[in-house]
Coordinates of C-alpha atoms in Angstrom, one line a residue:
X15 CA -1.8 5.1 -48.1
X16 CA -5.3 6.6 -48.5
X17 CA -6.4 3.9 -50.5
X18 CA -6.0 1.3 -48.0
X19 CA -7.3 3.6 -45.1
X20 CA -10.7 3.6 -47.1
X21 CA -10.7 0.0 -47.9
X22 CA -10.4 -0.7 -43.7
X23 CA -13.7 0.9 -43.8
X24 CA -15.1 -0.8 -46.7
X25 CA -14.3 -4.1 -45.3
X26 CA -16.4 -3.1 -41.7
X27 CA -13.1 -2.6 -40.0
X28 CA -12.4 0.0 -37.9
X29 CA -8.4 -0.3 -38.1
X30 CA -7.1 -2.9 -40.7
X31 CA -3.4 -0.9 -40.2
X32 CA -3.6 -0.8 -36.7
X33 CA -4.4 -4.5 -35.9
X34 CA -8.0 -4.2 -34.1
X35 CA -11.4 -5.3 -35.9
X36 CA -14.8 -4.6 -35.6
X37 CA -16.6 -6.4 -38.5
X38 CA -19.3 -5.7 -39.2
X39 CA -22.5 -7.5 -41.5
X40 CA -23.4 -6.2 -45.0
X41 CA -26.4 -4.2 -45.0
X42 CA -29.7 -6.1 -45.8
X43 CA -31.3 -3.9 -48.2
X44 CA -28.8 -3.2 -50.6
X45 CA -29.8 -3.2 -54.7
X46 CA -27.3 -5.7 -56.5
X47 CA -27.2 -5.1 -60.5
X48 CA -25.4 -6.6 -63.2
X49 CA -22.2 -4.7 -63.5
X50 CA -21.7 -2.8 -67.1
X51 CA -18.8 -1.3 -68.9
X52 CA -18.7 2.7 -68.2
X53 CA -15.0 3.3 -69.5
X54 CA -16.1 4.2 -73.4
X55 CA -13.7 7.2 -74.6
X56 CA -10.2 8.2 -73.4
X57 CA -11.9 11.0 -71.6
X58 CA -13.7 8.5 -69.4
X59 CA -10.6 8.0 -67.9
X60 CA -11.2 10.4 -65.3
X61 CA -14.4 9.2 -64.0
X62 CA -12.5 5.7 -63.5
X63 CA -9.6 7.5 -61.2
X64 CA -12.1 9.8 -59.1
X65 CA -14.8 6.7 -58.8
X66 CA -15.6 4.7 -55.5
X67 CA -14.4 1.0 -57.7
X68 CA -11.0 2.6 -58.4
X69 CA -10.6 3.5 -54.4
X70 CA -12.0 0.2 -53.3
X71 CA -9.8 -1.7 -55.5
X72 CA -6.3 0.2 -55.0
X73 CA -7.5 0.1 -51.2
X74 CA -8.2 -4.2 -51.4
X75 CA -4.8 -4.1 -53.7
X76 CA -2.8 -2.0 -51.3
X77 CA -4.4 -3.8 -47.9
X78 CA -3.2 -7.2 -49.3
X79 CA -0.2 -6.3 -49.9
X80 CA 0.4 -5.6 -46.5
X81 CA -0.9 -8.5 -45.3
X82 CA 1.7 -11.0 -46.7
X83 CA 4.5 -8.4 -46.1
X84 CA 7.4 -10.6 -45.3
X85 CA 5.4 -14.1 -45.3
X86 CA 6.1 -17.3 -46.9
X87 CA 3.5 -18.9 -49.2
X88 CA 4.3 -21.7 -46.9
X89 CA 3.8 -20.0 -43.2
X90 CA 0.7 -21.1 -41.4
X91 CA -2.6 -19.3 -41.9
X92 CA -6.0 -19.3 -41.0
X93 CA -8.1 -21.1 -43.7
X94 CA -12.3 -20.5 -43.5
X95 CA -14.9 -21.9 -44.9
X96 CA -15.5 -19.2 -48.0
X97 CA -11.8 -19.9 -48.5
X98 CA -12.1 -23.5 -48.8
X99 CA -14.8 -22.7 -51.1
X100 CA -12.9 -20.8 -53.6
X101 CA -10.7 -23.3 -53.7
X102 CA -13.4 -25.8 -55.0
X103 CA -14.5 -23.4 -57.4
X104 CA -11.1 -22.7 -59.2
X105 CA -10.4 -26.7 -59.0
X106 CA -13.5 -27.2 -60.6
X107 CA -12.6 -24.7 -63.5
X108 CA -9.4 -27.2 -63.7
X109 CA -11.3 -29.6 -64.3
X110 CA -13.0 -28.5 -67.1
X111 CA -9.9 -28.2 -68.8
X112 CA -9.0 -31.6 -68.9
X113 CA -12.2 -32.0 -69.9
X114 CA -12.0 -30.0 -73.0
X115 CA -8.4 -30.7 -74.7
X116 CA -7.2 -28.3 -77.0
X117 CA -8.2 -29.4 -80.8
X118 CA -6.1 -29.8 -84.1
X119 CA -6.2 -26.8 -86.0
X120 CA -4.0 -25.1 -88.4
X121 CA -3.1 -21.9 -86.1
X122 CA -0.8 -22.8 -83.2
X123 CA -1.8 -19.9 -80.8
X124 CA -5.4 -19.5 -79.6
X125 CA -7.1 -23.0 -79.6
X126 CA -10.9 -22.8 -80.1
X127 CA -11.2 -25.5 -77.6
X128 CA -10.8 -22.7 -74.9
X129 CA -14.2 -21.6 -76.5
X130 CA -15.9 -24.4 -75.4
X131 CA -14.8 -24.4 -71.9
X132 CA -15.5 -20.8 -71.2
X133 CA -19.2 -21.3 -72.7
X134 CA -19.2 -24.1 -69.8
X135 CA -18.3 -21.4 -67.0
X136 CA -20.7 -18.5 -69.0
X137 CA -23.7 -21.2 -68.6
X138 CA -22.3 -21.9 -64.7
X139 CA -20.7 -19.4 -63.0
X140 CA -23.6 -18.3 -61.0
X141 CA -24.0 -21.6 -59.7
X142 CA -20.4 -21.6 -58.7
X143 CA -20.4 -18.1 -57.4
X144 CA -23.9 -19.6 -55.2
X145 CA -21.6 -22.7 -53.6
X146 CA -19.1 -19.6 -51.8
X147 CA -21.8 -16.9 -50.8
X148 CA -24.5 -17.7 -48.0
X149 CA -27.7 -17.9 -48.8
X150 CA -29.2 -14.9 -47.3
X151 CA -27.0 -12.7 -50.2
X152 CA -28.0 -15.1 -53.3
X153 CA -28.7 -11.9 -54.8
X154 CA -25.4 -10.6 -55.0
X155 CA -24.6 -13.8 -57.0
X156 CA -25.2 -12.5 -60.5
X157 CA -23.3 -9.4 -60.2
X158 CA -20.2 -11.0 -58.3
X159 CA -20.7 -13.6 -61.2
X160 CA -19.8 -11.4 -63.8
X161 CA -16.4 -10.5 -62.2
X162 CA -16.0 -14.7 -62.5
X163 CA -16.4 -14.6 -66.1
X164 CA -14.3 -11.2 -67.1
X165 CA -11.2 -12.8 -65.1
X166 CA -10.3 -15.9 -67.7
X167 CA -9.6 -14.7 -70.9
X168 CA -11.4 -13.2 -73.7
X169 CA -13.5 -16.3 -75.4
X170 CA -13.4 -14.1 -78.8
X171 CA -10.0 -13.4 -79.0
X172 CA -8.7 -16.2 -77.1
X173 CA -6.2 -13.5 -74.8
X174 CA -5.6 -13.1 -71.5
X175 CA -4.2 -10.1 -69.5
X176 CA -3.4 -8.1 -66.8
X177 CA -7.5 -6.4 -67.1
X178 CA -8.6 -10.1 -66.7
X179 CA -6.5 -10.8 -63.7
X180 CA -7.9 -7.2 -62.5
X181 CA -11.1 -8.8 -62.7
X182 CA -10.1 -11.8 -60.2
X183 CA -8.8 -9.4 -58.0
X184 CA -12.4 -7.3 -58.2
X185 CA -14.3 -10.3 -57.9
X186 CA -12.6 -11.1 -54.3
X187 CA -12.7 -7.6 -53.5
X188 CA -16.8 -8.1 -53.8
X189 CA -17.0 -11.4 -51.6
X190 CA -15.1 -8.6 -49.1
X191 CA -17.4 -6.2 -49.3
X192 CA -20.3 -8.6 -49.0
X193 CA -18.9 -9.6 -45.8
X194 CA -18.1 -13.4 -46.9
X195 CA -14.1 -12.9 -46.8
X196 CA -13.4 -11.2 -43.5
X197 CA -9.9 -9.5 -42.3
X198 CA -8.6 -12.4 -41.0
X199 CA -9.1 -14.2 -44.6
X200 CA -6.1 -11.7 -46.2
X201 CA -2.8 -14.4 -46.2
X202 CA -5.0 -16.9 -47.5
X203 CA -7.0 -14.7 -50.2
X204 CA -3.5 -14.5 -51.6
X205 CA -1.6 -17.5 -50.7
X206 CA -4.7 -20.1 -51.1
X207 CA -7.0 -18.2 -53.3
X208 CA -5.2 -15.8 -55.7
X209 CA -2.0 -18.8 -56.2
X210 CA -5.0 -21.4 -56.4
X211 CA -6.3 -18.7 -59.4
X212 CA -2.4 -18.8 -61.2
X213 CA -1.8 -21.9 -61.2
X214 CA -5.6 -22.7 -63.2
X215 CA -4.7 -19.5 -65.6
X216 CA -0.9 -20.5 -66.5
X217 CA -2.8 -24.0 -67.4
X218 CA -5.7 -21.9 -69.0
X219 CA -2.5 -20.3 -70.9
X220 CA -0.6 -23.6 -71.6
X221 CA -3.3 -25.7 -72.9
X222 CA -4.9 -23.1 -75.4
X223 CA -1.9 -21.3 -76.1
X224 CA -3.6 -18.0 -75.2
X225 CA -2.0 -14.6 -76.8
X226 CA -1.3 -12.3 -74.5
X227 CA -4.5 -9.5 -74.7
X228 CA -2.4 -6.0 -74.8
X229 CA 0.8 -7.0 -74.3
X230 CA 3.5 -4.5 -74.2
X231 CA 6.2 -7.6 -75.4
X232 CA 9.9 -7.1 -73.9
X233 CA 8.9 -3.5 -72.6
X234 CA 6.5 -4.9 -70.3
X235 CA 6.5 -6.9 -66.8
X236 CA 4.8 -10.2 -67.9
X237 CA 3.0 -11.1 -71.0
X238 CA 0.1 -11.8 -68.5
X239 CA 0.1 -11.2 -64.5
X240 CA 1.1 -8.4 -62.7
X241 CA -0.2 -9.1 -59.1
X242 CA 1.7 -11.6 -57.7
X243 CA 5.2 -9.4 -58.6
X244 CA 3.4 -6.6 -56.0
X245 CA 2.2 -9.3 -53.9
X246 CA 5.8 -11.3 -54.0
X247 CA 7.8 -8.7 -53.8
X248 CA 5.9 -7.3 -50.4
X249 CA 6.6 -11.2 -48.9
X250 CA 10.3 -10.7 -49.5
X251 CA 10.9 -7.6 -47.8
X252 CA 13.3 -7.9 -45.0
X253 CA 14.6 -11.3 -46.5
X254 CA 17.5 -12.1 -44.6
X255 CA 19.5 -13.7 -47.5
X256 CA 17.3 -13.2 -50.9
X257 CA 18.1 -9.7 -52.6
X258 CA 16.5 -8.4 -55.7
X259 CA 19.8 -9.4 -57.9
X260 CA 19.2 -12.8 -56.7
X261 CA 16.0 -13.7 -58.4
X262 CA 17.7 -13.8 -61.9
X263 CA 20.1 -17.0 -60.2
X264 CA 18.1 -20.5 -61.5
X265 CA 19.5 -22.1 -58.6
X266 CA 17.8 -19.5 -56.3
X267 CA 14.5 -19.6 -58.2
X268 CA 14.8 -23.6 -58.2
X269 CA 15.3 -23.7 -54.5
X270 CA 12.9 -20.5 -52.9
X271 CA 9.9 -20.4 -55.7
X272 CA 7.7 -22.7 -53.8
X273 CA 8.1 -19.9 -50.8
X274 CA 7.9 -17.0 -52.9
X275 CA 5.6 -15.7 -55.1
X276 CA 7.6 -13.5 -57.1
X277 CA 10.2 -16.2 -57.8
X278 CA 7.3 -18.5 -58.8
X279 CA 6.4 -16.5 -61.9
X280 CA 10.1 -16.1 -62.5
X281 CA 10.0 -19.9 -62.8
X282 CA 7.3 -19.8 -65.3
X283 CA 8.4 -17.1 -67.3
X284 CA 12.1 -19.6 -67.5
X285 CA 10.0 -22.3 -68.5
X286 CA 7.9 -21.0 -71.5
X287 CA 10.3 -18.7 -72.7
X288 CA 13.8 -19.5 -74.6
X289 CA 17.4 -16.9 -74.5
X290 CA 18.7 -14.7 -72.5
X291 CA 16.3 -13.3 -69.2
X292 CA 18.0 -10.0 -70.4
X293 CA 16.5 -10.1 -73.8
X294 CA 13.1 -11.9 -73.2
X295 CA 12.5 -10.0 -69.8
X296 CA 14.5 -6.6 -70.0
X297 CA 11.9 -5.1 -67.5
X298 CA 12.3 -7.5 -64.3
X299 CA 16.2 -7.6 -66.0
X300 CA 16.2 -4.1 -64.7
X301 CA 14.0 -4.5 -61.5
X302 CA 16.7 -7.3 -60.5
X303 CA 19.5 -3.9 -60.2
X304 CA 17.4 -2.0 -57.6
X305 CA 18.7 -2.4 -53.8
X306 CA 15.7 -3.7 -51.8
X307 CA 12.5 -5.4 -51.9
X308 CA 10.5 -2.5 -50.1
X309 CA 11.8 0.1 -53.1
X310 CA 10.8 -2.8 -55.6
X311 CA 7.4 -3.1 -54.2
X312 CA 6.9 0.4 -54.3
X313 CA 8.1 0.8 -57.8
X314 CA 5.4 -1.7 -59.1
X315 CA 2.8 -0.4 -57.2
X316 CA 3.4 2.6 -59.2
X317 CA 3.9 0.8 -62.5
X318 CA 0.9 -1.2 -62.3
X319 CA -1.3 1.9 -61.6
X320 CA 0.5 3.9 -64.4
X321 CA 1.2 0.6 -66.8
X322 CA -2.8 -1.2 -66.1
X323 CA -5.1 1.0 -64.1
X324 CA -4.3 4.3 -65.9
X325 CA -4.2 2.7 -69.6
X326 CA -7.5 3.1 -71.5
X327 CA -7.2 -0.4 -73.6
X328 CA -7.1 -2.4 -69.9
X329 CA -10.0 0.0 -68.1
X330 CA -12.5 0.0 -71.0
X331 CA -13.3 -3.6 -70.6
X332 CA -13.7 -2.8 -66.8
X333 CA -17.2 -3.6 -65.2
X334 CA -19.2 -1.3 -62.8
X335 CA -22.1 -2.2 -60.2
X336 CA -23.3 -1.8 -57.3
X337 CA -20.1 -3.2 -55.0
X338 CA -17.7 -1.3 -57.4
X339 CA -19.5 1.7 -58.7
X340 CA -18.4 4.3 -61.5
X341 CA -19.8 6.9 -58.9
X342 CA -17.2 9.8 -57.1
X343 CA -15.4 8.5 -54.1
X344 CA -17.5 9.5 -50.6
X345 CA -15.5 10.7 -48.4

């Protein structure tokens, strides 16, 4: 893929497909900015698909995805410091959940409470974003910062989404290009890191009983992720026993999910929603019918471009700056 060619060379690497590395430092002088919305009209569309953040991401999407190919969440991976880091930082945002319970009101979805604990990371995520980067780029905190803040929900409408998980994935994709996540960091990105990131958003979901922001209802994948069906679907390829059909068996899920990705948000989706998987989940009803995990990957990488990245109500809320910029692609 062209996509993840260019993001070899974004990360400093001379050939991410190939195996070898060169990495190399972020330059000194760079201008860091507060990233802004650019997606305003349909029309803007175009820019978004022709811009150097769209390339980056797909690329940082696509490289990822290679990386766990056929890997169990529970393999053995290198895990660095930065890594370690993020794993503080997204504990700490658990935290402040317990330490905001949900309050009696007389609407049962979308507690206010949520309100008060994303004020809380509004007034800190700098700071926390300060603990992971080195001090030599404390300037890039602010603008990595805001990618923090866009990936938890929508403190107005008390939603959350696939554009907010897009904004977790962005916000990684930064500490890349900054240099603080290297090559070597990519199992554990998404294993420790992006899991670590679920896990705090289904509790996000659970204990404010977020709507789902843009939600397609049974005609789409998930009322809220979409990554870690890519990402789970690339560990099972060339699964000697677990086929596609099988991830709609609750004895499968119940026995592989803590291996699996994929069959860890089936598990969730089984335990917050009631009836037949046909009826609640007619999308992943249908995914379960095609023949191997490779065609299944391929098919969501295509739906999530056509389903999240090409769809004007996920990319208008989008951020740009100077790590993912609105600007052409270079070639």
């Amino acid at each position: 893929s062209c996509c993840r060619e260019h993001f070899c060379r974004i990360w400093g690497i001379c050939s991410l497909c190939s195996g070898t590395s060169e990495e190399v430092a972020p330059p000194l002088q760079h201008n860091f900015m507060i990233p802004k919305k650019e997606i305003n009209v349909v029309s803007d569309m175009a820019k978004w698909k022709r811009s150097q953040a769209y390339a980056d991401y797909m690329g940082f999407i696509l490289t990822l995805n290679e990386g766990v190919r056929g890997k169990k969440l529970t393999c053995e991976y290198k895990v660095s410091e930065p890594i370690e880091k993020l794993v503080a930082l997204l504990n700490t945002l658990d935290r402040w959940i317990d330490e905001t319970p949900p309050v009696d009101q007389p609407s049962r979805f979308g507690n206010k409470a949520f309100r008060t604990w994303y004020a809380k990371l509004d007034q800190e995520a700098e700071k926390l974003v300060a603990t992971v980067i080195p001090k030599h780029l404390a300037d890039a905190a602010p603008e990595v910062a805001v990618y923090l803040k866009e990936s938890v929900g929508n403190s107005t409408r008390i939603d959350y989404g696939t554009g907010h998980e897009a904004a977790f994935a962005a916000f990684l994709c930064c500490l890349c290009k900054i240099g603080v996540l290297r090559v070597d960091d990519q199992m554990a990105i998404v294993f420790k890191v992006f899991n670590r990131y679920l896990e705090v958003m289904r509790k996000l979901q659970k204990t404010y009983r977020m709507e789902p922001a843009g939600s397609q209802g049974v005609w789409g994948l998930d009322d809220f992720q979409f990554l870690p069906f890519i990402w789970g679907s690339s560990q099972l390829i060339d699964h000697p026993n677990l086929e596609p059909r099988h991830f709609v068996d609750e004895k499968v899920v119940n026995e592989n999910h803590k291996d699996f990705m994929f069959l860890e948000c089936i598990l969730f989706i089984t335990e917050m929603k009631t009836g037949p998987f046909a009826e609640h989940s007619n999308q992943l009803w249908n995914i379960s019918a095609v023949p191997s995990w490779s065609k299944v990957n391929q098919g969501l990488i295509r739906m999530y471009k056509a389903e999240c990245l090409e769809k004007f109500p996920v990319i208008q809320h989008f951020k740009f700056g100077s790590l993912l910029p609105i600007q052409p692609v270079t070639s």
